[in-house]
Short mmCIF file of C-alpha atoms in Angstrom, two decimals:
data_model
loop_
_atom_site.label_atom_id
_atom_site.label_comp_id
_atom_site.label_asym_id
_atom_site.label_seq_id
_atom_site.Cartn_x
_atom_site.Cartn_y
_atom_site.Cartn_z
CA UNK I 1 -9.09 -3.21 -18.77
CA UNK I 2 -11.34 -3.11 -15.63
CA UNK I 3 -12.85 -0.38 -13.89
CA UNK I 4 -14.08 -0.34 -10.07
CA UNK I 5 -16.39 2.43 -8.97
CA UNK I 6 -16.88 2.69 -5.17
CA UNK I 7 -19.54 5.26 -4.25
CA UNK I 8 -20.87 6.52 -1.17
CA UNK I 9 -18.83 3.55 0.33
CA UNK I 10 -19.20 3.04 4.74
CA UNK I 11 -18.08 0.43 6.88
CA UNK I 12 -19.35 0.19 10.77
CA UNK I 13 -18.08 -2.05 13.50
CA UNK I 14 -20.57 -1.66 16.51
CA UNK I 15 -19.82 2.24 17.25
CA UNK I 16 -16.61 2.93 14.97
CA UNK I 17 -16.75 4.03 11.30
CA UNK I 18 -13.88 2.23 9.39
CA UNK I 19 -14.47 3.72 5.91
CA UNK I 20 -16.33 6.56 5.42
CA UNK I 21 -17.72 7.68 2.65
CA UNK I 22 -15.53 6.49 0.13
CA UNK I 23 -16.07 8.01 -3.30
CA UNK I 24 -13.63 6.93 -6.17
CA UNK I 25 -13.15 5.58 -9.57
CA UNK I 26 -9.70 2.95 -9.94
CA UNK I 27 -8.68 1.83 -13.64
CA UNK I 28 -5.31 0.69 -15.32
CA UNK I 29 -2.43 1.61 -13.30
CA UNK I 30 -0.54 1.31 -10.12
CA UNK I 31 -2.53 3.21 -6.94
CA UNK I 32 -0.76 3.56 -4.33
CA UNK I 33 -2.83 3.91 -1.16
CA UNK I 34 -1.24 5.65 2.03
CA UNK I 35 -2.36 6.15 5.65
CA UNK I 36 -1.39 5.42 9.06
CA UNK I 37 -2.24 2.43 10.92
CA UNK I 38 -5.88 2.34 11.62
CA UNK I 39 -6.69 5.00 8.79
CA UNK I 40 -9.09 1.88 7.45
CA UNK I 41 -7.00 0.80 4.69
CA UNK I 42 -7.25 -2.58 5.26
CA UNK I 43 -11.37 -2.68 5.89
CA UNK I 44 -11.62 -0.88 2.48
CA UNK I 45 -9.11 -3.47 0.66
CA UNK I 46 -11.11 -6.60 2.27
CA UNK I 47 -14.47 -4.75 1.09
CA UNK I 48 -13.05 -4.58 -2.56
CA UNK I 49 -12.03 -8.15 -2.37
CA UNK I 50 -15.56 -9.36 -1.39
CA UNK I 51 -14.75 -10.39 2.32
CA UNK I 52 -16.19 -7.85 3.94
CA UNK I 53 -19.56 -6.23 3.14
CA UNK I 54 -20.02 -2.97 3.48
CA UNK I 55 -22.73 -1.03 5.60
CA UNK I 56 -23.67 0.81 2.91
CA UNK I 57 -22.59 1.91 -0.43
CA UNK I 58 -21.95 0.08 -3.55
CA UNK I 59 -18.51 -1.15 -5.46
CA UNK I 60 -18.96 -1.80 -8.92
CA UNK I 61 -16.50 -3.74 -11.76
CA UNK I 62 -17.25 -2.68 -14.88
CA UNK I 63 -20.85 -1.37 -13.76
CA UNK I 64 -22.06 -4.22 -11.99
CA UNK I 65 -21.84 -4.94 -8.25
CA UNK I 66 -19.15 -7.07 -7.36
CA UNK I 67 -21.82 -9.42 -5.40
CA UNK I 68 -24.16 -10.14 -8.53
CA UNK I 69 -20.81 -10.99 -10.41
CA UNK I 70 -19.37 -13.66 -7.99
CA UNK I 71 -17.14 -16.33 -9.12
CA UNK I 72 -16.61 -14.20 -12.31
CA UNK I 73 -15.44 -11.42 -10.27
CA UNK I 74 -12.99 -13.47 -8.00
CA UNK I 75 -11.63 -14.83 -11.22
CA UNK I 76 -10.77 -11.18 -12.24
CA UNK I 77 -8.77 -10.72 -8.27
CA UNK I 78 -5.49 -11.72 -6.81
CA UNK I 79 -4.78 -10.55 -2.95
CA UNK I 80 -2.33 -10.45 -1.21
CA UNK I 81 -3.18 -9.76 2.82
CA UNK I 82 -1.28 -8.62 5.31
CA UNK I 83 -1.16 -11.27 7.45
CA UNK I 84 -0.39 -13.56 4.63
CA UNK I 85 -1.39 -17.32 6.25
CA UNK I 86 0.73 -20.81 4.43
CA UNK I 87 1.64 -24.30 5.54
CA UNK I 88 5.12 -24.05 7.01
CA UNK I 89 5.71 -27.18 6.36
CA UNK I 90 4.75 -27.26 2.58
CA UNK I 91 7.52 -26.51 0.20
CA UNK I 92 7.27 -23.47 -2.12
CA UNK I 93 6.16 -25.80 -4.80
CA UNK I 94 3.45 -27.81 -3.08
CA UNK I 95 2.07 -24.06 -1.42
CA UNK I 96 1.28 -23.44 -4.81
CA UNK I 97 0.09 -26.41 -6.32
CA UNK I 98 -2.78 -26.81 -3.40
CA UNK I 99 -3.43 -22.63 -4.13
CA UNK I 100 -4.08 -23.14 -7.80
CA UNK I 101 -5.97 -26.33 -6.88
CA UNK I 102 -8.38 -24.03 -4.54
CA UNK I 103 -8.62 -21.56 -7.39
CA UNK I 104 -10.11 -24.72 -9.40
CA UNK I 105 -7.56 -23.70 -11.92
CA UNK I 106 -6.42 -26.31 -14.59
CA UNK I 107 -3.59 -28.68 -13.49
CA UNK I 108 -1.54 -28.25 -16.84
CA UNK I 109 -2.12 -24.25 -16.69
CA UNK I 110 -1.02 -24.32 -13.05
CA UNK I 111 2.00 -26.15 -13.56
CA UNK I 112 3.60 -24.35 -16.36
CA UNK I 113 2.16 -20.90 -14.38
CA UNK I 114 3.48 -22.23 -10.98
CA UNK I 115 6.86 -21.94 -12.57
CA UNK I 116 6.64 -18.64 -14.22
CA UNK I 117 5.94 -17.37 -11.53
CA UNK I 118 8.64 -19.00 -9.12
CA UNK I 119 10.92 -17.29 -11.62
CA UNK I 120 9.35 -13.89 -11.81
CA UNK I 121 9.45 -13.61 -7.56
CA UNK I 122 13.10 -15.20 -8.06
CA UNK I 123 12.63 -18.25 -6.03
CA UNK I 124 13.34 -21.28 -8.35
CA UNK I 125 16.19 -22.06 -6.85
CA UNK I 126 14.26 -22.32 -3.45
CA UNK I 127 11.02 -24.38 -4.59
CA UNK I 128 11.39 -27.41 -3.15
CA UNK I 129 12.21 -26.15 0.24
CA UNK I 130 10.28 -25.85 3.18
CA UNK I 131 8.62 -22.70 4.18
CA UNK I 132 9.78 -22.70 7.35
CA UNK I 133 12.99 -22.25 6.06
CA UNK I 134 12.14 -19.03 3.94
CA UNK I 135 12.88 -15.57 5.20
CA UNK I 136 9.99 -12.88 5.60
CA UNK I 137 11.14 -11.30 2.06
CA UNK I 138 10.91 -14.85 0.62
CA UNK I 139 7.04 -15.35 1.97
CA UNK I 140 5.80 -12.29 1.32
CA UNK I 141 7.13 -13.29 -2.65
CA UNK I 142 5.59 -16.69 -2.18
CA UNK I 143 2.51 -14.26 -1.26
CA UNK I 144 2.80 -12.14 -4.31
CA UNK I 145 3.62 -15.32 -6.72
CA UNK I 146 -0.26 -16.88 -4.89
CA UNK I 147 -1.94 -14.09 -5.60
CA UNK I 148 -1.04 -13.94 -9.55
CA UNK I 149 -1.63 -17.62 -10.19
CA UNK I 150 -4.96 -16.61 -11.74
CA UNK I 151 -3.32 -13.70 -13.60
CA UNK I 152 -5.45 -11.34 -12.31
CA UNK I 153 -6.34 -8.22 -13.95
CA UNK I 154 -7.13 -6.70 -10.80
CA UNK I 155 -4.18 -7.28 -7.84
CA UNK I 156 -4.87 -6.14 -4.36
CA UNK I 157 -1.95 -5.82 -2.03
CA UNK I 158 -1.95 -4.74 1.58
CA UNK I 159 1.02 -3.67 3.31
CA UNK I 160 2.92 -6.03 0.98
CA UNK I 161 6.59 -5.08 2.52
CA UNK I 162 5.68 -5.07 5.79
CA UNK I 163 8.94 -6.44 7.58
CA UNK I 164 10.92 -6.08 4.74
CA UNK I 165 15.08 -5.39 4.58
CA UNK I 166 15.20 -2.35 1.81
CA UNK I 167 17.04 -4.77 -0.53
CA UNK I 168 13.91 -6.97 -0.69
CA UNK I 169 11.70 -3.46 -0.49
CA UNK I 170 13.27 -2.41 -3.69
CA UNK I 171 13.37 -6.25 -5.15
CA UNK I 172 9.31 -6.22 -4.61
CA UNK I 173 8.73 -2.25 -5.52
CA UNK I 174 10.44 -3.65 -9.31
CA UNK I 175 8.01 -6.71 -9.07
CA UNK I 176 5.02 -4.47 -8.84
CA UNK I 177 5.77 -2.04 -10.46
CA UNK I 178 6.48 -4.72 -14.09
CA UNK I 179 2.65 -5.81 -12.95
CA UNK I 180 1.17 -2.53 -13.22
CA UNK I 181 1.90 -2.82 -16.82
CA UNK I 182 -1.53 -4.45 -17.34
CA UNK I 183 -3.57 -4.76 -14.62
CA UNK I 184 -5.46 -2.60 -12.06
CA UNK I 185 -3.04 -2.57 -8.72
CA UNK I 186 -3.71 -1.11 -5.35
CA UNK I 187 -0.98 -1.33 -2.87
CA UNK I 188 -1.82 -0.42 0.74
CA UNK I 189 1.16 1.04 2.90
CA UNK I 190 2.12 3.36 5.93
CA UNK I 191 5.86 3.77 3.69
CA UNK I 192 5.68 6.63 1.88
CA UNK I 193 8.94 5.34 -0.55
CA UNK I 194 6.92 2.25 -1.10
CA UNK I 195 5.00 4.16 -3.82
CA UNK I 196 6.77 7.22 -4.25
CA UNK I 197 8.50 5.71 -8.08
CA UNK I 198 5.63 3.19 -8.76
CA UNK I 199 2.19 4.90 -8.03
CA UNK I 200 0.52 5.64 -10.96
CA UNK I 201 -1.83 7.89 -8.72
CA UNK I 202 -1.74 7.98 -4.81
CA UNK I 203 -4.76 7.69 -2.45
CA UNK I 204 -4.44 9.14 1.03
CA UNK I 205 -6.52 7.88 4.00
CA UNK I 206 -6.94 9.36 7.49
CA UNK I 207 -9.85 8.11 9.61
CA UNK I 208 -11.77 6.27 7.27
CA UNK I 209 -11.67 8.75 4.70
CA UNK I 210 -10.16 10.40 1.74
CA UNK I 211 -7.71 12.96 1.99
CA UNK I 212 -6.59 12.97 -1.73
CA UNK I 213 -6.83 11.02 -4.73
CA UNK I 214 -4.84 11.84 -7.40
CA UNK I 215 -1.00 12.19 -9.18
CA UNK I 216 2.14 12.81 -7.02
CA UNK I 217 2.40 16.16 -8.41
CA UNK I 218 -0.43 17.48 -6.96
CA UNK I 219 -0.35 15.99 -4.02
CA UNK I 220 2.71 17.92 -3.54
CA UNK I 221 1.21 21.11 -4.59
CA UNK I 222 -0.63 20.55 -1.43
CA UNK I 223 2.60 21.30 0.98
CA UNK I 224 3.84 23.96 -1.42
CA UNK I 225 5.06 26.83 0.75
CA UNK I 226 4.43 24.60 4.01
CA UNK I 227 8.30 22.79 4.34
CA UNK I 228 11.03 24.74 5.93
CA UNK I 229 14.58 23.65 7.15
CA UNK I 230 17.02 25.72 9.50
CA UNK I 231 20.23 24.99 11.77
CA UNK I 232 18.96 25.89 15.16
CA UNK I 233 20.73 25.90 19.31
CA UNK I 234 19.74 21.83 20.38
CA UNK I 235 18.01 23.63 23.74
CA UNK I 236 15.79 24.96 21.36
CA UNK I 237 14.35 21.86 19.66
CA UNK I 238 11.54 20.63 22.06
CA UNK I 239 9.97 23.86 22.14
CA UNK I 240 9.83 23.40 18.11
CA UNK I 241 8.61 20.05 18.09
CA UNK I 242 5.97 21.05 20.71
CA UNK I 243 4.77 23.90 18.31
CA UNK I 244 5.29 22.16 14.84
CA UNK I 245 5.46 19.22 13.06
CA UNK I 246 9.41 18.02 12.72
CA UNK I 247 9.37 15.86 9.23
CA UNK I 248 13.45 15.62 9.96
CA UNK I 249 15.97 15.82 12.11
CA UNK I 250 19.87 15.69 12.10
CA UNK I 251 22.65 16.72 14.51
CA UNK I 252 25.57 19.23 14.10
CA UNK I 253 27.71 19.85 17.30
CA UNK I 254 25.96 22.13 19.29
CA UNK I 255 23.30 22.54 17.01
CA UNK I 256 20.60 20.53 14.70
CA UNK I 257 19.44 20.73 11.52
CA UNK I 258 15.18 20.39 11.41
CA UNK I 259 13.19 19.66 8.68
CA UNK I 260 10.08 21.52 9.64
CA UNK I 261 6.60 21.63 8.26
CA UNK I 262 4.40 24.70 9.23
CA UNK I 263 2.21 26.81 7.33
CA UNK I 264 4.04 29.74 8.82
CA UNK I 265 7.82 30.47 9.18
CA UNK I 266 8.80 28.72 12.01
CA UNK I 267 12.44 30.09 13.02
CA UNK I 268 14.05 33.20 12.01
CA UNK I 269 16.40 31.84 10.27
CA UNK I 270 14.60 28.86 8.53
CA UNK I 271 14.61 28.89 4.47
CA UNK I 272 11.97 27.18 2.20
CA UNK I 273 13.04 23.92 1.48
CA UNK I 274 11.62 21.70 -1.71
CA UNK I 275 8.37 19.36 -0.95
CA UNK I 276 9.00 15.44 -1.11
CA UNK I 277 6.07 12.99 -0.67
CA UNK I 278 6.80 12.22 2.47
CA UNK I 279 6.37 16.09 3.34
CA UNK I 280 3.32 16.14 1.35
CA UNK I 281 2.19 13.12 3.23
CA UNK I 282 3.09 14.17 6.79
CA UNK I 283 1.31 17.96 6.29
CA UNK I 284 -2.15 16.10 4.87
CA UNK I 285 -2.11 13.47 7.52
CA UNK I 286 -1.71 16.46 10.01
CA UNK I 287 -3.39 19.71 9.32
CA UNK I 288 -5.99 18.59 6.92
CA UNK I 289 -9.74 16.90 7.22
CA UNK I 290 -11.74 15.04 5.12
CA UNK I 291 -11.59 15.08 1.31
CA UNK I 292 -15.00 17.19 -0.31
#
């Protein structure tokens, strides 16, 4: 197993900080890594992967910079981008073919490989057609099945279900979740249920920087006390959402059920209600600053 060390990591375009000091060990396991758009998720992933270098800081594999490793680093990666580029007019089969051959990896290897992996992203039946044809939740599989064709021990995903119908979120959520088995994965996402079962440990970024890294359990810990729910008049509700943070809301006749997260009690009526990830996520995205 691999280990990546990032320490003291920053990343500046002209006057904006992307990443900011980034501090933080990865190992075995699934990491699931959470912000909003623009929280810089996506500058640290490229950094890891060697396309992007950073302003200052260093990322080490196994104690040595990634950069002084080269080739014998990139051997070690698979990524998946978000804005996953192909040949529409290649079939499945030849997309992966002319990957492996840019990979320099063996023809036998990538033949018999090319097929495991058509099977393990379920798209045998589908390999010699076009992929123009395929559906987003077929490319972004055709991503996934690219990015293992080395069978890399470290697999970097960004925003992999971006665009996805929840059938094909839960169909790549297995898939990921079967890698993590053996390898070193970080998955980048906005969608909290993306790696609310799968995450190993969870990684939350807001401007650049990190909130928490750490289990699921204590990220909850962090909202303990903070999420309330309550039936209350519907006139009522936009003075609520102007003075808290609404994580829910339903309709019942005249009135409407909120799912409110405040550090105070925010309605006479309202009763603690349990913390779920996305609570957790919603109150550290909104009431709390940089990670010390």
């Amino acid at each position: 197993m691999h280990r990546l060390e990032l320490t003291d990591l920053n990343k500046t375009f002209k006057n904006k900080t992307a990443v900011r000091d980034i501090n933080v060990s990865l190992e075995h396991g699934v990491y699931g890594l959470l912000g909003e758009n623009g929280a810089g998720k996506t500058t640290l992933m490229r950094m890891l992967c060697g396309i992007l270098e950073p302003t200052s800081g260093t990322i080490l594999c196994d104690g040595m910079p990634i950069r002084q490793l080269g080739g014998d680093y990139r051997m070690l990666l698979g990524y998946l981008p978000q804005d996953f580029g192909y040949y529409k007019e290649f079939t499945a089969l030849r997309f992966l073919h002319y990957m492996a051959a840019l990979k320099a990896l063996p023809e036998e290897y990538a033949h018999s490989r090319i097929e495991e992996l058509l099977e393990l992203v379920d798209l045998t039946a589908e390999r010699k057609n076009r992929l123009k044809t395929f559906s987003g939740g077929m490319i972004r599989r055709i991503g996934i099945a690219q990015a293992l064709l080395n069978d890399p021990e470290i697999l970097v995903l960004d925003e992999p279900t971006s665009g996805l119908d929840p059938g094909e979120r839960v169909r790549f959520r297995n898939i990921i979740s079967s890698l993590g088995k053996n390898r070193l994965v970080l998955l980048s996402t906005h969608i909290v249920s993306d790696v609310e079962y799968i995450a190993d440990k969870i990684l939350l970024m807001k401007d650049g920087s990190l909130l928490h890294v750490g289990d699921e359990s204590l990220l909850l810990s962090k909202a303990a006390g903070c999420v309330w729910k309550c039936l209350v008049p519907e006139a009522q509700v936009e003075l609520l959402e102007r003075q808290h943070l609404i994580g829910n809301l339903r309709h019942h006749g005249p009135e409407v059920e909120l799912r409110i997260i405040s550090a105070e009690k925010p309605w006479p009526e309202a009763e603690p209600a349990e913390v779920t990830l996305e609570d957790a996520y919603l109150y550290c995205i909104k009431y709390t600053g940089r990670r010390r």
